[in-house]
PDB file of C-alpha atoms and ligand atoms in Angstrom:
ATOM      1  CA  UNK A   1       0.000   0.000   0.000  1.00 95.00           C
ATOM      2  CA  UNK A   2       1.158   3.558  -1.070  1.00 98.00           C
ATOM      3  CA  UNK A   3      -0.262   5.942   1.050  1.00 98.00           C
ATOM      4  CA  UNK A   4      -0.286   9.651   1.860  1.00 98.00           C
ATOM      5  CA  UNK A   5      -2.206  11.079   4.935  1.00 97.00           C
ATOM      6  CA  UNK A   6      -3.440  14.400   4.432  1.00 96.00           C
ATOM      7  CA  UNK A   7      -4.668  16.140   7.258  1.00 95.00           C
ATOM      8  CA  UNK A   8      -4.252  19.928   9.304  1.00 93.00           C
ATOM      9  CA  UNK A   9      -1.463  20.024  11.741  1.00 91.00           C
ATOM     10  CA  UNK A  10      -3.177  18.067  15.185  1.00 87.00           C
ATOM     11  CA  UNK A  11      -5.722  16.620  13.196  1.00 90.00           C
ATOM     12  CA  UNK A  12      -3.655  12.904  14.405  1.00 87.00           C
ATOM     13  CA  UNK A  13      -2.187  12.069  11.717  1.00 91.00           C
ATOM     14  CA  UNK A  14       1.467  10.775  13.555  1.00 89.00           C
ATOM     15  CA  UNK A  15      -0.167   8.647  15.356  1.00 87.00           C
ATOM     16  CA  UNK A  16      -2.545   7.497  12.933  1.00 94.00           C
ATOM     17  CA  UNK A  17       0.893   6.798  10.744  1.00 95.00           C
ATOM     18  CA  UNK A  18       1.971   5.077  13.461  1.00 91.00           C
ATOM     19  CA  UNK A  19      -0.387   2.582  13.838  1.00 93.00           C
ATOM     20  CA  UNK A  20      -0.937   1.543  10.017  1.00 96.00           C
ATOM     21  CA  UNK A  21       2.697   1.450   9.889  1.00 97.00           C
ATOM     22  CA  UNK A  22       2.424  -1.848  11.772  1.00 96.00           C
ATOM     23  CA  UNK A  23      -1.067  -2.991  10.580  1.00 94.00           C
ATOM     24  CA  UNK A  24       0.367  -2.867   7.167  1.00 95.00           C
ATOM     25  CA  UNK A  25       3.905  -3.661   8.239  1.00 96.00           C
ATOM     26  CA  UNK A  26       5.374  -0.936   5.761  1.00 97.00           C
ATOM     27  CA  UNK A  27       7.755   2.048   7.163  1.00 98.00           C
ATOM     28  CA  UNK A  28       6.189   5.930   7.876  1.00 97.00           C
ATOM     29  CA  UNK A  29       8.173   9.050   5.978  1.00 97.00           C
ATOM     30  CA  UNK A  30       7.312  11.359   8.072  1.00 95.00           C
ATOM     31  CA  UNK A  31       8.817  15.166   6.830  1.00 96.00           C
ATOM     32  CA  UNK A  32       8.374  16.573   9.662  1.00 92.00           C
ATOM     33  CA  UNK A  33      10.312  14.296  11.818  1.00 91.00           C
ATOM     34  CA  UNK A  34      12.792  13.906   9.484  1.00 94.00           C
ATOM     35  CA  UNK A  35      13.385  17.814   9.713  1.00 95.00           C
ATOM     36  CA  UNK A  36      13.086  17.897  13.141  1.00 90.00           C
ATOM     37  CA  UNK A  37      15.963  14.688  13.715  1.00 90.00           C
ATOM     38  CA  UNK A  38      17.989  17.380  11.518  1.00 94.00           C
ATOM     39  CA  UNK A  39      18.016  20.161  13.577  1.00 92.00           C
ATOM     40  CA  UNK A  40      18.190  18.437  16.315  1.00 89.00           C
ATOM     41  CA  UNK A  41      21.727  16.950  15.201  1.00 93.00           C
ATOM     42  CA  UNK A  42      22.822  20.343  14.097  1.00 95.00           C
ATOM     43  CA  UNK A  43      22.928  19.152  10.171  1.00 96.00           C
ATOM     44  CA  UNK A  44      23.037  22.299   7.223  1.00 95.00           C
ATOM     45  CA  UNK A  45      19.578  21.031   6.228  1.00 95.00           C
ATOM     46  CA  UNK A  46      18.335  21.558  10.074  1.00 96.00           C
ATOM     47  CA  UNK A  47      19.916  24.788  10.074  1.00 96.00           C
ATOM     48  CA  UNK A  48      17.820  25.762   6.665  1.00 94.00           C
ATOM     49  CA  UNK A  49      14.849  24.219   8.032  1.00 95.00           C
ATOM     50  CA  UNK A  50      14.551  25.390  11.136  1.00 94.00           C
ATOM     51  CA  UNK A  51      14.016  29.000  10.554  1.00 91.00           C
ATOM     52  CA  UNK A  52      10.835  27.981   8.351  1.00 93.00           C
ATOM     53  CA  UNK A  53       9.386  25.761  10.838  1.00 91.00           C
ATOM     54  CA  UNK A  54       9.830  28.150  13.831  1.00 87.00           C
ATOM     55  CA  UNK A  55       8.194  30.675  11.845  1.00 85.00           C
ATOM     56  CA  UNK A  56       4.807  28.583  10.902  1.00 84.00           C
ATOM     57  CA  UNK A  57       5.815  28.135   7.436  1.00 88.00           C
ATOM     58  CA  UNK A  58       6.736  25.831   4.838  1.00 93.00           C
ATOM     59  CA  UNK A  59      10.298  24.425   3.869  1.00 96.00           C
ATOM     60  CA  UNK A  60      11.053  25.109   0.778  1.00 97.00           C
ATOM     61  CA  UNK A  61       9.797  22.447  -2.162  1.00 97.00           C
ATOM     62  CA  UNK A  62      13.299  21.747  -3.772  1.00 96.00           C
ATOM     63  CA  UNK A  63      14.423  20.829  -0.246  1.00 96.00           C
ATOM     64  CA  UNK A  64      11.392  18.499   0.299  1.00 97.00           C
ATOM     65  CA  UNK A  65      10.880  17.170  -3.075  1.00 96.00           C
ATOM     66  CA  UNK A  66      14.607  15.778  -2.946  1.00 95.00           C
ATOM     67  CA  UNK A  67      14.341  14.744   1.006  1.00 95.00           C
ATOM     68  CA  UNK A  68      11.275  12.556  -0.105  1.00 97.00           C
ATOM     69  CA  UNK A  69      12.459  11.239  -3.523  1.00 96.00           C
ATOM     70  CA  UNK A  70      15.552   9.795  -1.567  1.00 95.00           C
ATOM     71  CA  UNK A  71      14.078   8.311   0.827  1.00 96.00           C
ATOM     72  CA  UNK A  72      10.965   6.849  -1.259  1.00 96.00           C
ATOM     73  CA  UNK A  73      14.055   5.493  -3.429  1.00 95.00           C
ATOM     74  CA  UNK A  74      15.563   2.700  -0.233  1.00 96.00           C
ATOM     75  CA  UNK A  75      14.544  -0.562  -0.475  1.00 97.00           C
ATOM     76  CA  UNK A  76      12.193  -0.712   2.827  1.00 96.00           C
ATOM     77  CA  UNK A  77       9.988   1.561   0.662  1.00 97.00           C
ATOM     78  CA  UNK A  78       9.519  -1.400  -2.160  1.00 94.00           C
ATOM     79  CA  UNK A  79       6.065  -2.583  -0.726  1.00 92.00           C
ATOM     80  CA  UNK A  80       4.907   0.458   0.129  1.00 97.00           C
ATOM     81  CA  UNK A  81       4.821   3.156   2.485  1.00 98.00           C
ATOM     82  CA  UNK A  82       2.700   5.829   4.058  1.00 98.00           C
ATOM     83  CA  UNK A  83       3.992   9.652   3.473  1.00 98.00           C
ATOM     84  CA  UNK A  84       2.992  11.776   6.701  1.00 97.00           C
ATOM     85  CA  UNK A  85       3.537  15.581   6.355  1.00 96.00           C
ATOM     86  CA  UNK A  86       4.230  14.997   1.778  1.00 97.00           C
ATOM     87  CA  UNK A  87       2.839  16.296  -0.112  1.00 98.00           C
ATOM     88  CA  UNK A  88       1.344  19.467   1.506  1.00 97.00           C
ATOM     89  CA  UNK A  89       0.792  21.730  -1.940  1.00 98.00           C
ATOM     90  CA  UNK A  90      -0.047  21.128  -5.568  1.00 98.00           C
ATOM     91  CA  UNK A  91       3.606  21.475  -7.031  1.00 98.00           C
ATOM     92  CA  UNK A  92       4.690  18.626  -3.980  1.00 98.00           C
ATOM     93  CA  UNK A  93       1.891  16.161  -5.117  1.00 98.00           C
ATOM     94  CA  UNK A  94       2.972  17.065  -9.399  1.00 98.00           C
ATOM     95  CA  UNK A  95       6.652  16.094  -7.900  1.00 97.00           C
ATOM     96  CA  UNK A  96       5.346  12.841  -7.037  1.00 97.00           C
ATOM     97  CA  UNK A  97       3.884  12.124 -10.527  1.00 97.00           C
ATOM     98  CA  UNK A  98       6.868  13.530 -12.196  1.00 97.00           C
ATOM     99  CA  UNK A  99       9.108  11.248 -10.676  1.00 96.00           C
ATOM    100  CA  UNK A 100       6.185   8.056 -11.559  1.00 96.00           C
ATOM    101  CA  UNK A 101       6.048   7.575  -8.033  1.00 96.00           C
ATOM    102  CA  UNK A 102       2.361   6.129  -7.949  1.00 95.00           C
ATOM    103  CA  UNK A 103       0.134   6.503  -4.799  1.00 97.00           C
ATOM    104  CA  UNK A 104      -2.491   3.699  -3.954  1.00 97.00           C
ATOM    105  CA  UNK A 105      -5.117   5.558  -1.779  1.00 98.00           C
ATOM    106  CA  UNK A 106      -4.965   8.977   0.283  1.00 98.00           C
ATOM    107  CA  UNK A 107      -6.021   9.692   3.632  1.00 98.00           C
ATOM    108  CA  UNK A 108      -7.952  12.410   4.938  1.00 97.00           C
ATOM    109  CA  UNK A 109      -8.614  12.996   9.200  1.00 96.00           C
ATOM    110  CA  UNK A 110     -10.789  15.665   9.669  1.00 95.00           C
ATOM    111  CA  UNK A 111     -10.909  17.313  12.693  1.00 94.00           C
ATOM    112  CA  UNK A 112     -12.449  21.126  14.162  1.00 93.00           C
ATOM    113  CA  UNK A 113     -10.257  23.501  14.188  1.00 91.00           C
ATOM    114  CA  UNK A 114     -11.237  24.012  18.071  1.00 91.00           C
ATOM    115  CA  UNK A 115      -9.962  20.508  18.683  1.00 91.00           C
ATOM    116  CA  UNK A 116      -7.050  20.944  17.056  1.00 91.00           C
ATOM    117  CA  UNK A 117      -5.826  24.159  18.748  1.00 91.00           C
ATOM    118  CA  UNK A 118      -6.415  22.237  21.890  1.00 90.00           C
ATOM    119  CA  UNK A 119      -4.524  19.476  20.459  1.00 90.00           C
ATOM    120  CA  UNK A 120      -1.534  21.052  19.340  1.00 92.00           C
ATOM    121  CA  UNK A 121      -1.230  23.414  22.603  1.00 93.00           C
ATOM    122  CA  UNK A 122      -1.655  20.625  24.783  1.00 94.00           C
ATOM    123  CA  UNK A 123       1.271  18.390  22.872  1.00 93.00           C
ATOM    124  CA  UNK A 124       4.109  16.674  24.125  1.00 95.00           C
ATOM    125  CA  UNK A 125       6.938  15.447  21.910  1.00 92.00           C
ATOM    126  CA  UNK A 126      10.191  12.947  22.452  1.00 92.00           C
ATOM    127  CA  UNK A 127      13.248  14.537  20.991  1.00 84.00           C
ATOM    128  CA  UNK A 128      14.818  11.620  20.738  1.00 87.00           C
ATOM    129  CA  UNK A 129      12.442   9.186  19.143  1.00 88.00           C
ATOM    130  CA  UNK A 130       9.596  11.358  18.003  1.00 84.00           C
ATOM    131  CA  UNK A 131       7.168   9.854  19.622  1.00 87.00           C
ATOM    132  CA  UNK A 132       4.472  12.580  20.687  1.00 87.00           C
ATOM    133  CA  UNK A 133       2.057  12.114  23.416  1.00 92.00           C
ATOM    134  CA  UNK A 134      -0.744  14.912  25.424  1.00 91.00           C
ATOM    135  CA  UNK A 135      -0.972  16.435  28.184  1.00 92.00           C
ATOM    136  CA  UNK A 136      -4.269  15.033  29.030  1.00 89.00           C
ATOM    137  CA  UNK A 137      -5.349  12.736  26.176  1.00 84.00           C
ATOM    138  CA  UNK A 138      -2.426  10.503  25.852  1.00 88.00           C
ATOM    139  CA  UNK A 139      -0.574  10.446  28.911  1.00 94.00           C
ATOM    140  CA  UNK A 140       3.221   8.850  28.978  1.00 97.00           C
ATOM    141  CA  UNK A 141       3.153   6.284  31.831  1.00 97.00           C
ATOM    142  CA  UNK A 142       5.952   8.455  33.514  1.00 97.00           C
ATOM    143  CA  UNK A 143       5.090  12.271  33.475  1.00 96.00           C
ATOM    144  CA  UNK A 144       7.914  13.646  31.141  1.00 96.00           C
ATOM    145  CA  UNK A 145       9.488  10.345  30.458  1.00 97.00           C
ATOM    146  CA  UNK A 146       9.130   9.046  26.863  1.00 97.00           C
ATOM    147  CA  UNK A 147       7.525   5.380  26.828  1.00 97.00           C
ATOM    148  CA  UNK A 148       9.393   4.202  23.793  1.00 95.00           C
ATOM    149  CA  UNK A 149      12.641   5.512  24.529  1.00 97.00           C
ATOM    150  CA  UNK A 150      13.176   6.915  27.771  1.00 97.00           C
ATOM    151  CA  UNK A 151      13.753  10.057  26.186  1.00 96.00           C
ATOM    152  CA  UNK A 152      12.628  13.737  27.751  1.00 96.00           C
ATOM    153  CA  UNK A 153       9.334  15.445  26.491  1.00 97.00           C
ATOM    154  CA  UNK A 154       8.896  18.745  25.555  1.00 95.00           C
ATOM    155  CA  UNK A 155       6.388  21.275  24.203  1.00 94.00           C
ATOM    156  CA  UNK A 156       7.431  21.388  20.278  1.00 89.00           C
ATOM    157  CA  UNK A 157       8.653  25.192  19.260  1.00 86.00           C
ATOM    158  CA  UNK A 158       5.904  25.042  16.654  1.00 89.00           C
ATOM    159  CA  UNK A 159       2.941  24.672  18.427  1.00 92.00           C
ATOM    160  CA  UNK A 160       2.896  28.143  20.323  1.00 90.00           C
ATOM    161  CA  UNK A 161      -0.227  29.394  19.768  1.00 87.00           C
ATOM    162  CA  UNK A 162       0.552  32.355  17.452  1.00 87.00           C
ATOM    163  CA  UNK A 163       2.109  29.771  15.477  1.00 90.00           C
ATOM    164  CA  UNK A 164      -0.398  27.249  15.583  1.00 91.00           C
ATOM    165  CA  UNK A 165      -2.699  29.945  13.772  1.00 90.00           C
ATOM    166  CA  UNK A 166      -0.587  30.104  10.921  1.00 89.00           C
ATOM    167  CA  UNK A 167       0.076  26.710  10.884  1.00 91.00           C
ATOM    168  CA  UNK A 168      -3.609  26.255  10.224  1.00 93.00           C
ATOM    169  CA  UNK A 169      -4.039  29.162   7.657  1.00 93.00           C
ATOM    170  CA  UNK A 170      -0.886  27.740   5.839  1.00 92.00           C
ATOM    171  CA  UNK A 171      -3.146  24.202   5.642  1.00 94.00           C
ATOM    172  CA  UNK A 172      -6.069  25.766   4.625  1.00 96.00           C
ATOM    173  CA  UNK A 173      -4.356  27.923   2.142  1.00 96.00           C
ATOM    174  CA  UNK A 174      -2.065  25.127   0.540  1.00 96.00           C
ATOM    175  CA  UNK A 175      -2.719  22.076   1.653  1.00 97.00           C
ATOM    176  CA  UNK A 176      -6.444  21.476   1.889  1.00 97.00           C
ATOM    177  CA  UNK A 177      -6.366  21.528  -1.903  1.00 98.00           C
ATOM    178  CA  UNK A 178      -5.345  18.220  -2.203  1.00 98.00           C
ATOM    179  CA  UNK A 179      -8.444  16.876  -1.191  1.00 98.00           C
ATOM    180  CA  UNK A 180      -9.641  18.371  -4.505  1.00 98.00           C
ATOM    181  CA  UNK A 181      -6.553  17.142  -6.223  1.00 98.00           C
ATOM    182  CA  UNK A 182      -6.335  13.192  -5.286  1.00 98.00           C
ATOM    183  CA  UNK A 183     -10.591  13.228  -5.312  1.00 98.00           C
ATOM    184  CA  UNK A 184     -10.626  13.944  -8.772  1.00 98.00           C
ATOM    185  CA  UNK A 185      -8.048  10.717  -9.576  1.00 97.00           C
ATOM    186  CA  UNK A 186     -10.717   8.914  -6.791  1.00 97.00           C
ATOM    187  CA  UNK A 187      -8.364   7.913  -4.514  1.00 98.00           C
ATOM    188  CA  UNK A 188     -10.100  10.309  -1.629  1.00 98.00           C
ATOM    189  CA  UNK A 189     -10.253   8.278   1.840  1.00 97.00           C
ATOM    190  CA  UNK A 190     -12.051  10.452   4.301  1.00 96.00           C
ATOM    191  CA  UNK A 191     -12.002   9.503   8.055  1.00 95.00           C
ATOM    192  CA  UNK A 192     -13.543  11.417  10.829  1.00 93.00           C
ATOM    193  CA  UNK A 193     -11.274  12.123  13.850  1.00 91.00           C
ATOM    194  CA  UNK A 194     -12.876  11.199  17.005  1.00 76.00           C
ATOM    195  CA  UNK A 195     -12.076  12.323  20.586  1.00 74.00           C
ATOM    196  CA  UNK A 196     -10.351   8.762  21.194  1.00 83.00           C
ATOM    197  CA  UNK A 197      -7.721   7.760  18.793  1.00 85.00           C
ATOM    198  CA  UNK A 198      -9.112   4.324  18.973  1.00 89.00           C
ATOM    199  CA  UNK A 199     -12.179   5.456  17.784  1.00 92.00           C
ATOM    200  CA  UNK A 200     -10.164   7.361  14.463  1.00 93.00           C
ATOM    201  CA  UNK A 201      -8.285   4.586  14.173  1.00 94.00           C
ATOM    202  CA  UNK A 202     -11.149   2.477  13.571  1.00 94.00           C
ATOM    203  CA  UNK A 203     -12.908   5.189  11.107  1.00 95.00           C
ATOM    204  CA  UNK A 204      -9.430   5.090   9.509  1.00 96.00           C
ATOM    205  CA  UNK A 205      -9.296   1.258   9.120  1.00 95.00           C
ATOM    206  CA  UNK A 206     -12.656   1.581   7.398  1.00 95.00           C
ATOM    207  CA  UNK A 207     -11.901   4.200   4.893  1.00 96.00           C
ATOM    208  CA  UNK A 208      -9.428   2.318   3.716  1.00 96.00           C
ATOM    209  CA  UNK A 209     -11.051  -0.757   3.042  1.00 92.00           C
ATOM    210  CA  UNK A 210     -12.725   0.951   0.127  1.00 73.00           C
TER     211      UNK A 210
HETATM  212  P1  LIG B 301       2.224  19.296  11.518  1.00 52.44           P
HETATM  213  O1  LIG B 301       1.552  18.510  10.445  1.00 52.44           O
HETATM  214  O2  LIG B 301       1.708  18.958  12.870  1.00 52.44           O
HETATM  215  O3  LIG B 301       2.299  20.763  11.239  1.00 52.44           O
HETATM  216  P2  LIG B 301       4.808  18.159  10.816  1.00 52.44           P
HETATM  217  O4  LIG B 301       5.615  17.498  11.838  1.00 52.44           O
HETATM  218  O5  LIG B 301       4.259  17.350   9.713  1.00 52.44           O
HETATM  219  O6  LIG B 301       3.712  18.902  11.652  1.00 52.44           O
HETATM  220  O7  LIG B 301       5.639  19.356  10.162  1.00 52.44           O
HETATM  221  C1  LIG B 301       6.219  20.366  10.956  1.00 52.44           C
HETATM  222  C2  LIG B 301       6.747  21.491  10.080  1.00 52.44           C
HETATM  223  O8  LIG B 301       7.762  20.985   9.188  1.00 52.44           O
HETATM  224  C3  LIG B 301       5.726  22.135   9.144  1.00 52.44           C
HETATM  225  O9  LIG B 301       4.975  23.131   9.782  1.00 52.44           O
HETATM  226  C4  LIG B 301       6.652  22.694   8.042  1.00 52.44           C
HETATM  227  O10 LIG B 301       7.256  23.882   8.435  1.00 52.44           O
HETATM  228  C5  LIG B 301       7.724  21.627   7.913  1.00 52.44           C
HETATM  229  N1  LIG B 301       7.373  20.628   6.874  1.00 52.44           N
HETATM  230  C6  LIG B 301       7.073  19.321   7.070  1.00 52.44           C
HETATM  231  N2  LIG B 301       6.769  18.704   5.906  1.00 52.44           N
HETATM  232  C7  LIG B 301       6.870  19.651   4.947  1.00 52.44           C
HETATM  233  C8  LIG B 301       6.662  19.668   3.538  1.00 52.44           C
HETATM  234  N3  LIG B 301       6.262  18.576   2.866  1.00 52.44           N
HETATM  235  N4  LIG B 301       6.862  20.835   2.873  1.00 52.44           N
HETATM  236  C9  LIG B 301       7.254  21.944   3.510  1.00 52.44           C
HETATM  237  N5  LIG B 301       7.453  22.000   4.829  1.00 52.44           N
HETATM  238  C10 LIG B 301       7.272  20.878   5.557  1.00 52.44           C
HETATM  239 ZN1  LIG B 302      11.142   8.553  22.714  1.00 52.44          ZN
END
């Protein structure tokens, strides 16, 4: 299965990726983790990126485009994968088809935007692993401690909430036309997001059984 989740920042789709990632047994390229792993090691493309993502906005497409053609290209990625974060504008989803990279189905969460600013504000992230966890709705065992790793958690730079505004303009403005995009190819899978990830994860299971 080659599959893209679509969806606003908060909307779940990391941990939605996370869990079809092993109920299809196929790796998650996430884009935003990748960037984030970047500047967290101190790399040139961290140092480009991070500006962009502090500031609400997008990377630039050259830098994504190659970032996902690479890593589409390694041989996990031979049965499939599921893109989380790619593509997030028209001339992202044309790079795909330009470089005969051929999606199966793509997913859309869709969530209010009130849930989503409570989401994002209330969102805890491992540096070290990525794993991301809330404040209230998805408590680490430990308060602090990463379950996966061990690793510390911490508020992500991005989801301030002056940023998480134009995070969600930026998605409305850029993103959300993909819907329109991949609908007209019918490949649309639309999934409401529920209070309980459970419950999207079920809605998600079932949109993609058609
Ligand atoms: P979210 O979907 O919650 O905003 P992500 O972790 O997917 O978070 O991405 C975080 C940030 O990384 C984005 O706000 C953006 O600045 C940058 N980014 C990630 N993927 C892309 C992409 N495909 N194109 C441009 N920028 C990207
Ligand atoms: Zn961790």
């Amino acid at each position: 299965m080659k599959l893209i989740i679509l969806a606003a920042p908060g909307a779940g789709k990391g941990t939605q990726a996370e869990v079809l990632s092993k109920h299809f047994d196929i790796p998650t390229i996430s884009t935003g983790a990748i960037l984030r792993k970047n500047i967290a090691d101190g790399t040139t493309l961290g140092k480009i990126a991070e500006k962009y993502i502090n500031d609400g906005k997008f990377v630039p497409d050259e830098v994504m485009i190659d970032i996902v053609k690479k890593r589409l290209s390694e041989d996990d990625c031979k049965n499939g994968f599921i893109l989380d974060g790619f593509p997030r504008n028209i001339a992202q989803a044309e790079a795909l088809d330009k470089a005969d990279i051929e999606i199966d189905k793509v997913l859309t969460i869709e969530v209010e935007d009130e849930k989503i600013i409570e989401r994002l504000s209330g969102r805890l992230e491992c540096k070290k692993c990525g794993s991301s966890y809330h404040k209230e709705h998805k408590k680490p065992q430990v308060s602090g401690v990463c379950d996966n790793c061990g690793g510390a958690l911490t508020a992500r730079e991005d989801d301030k909430p002056e940023i998480i505004k134009d995070r969600l303009a930026t998605y409305y403005k850029q993103t959300e036309p993909l819907k329109k995009f991949y609908a007209d190819r019918g490949i649309l899978k639309t999934a409401i997001g529920q209070e309980d990830i459970s419950d999207t994860t079920a809605a998600v299971l079932k949109a993609l059984e058609g």
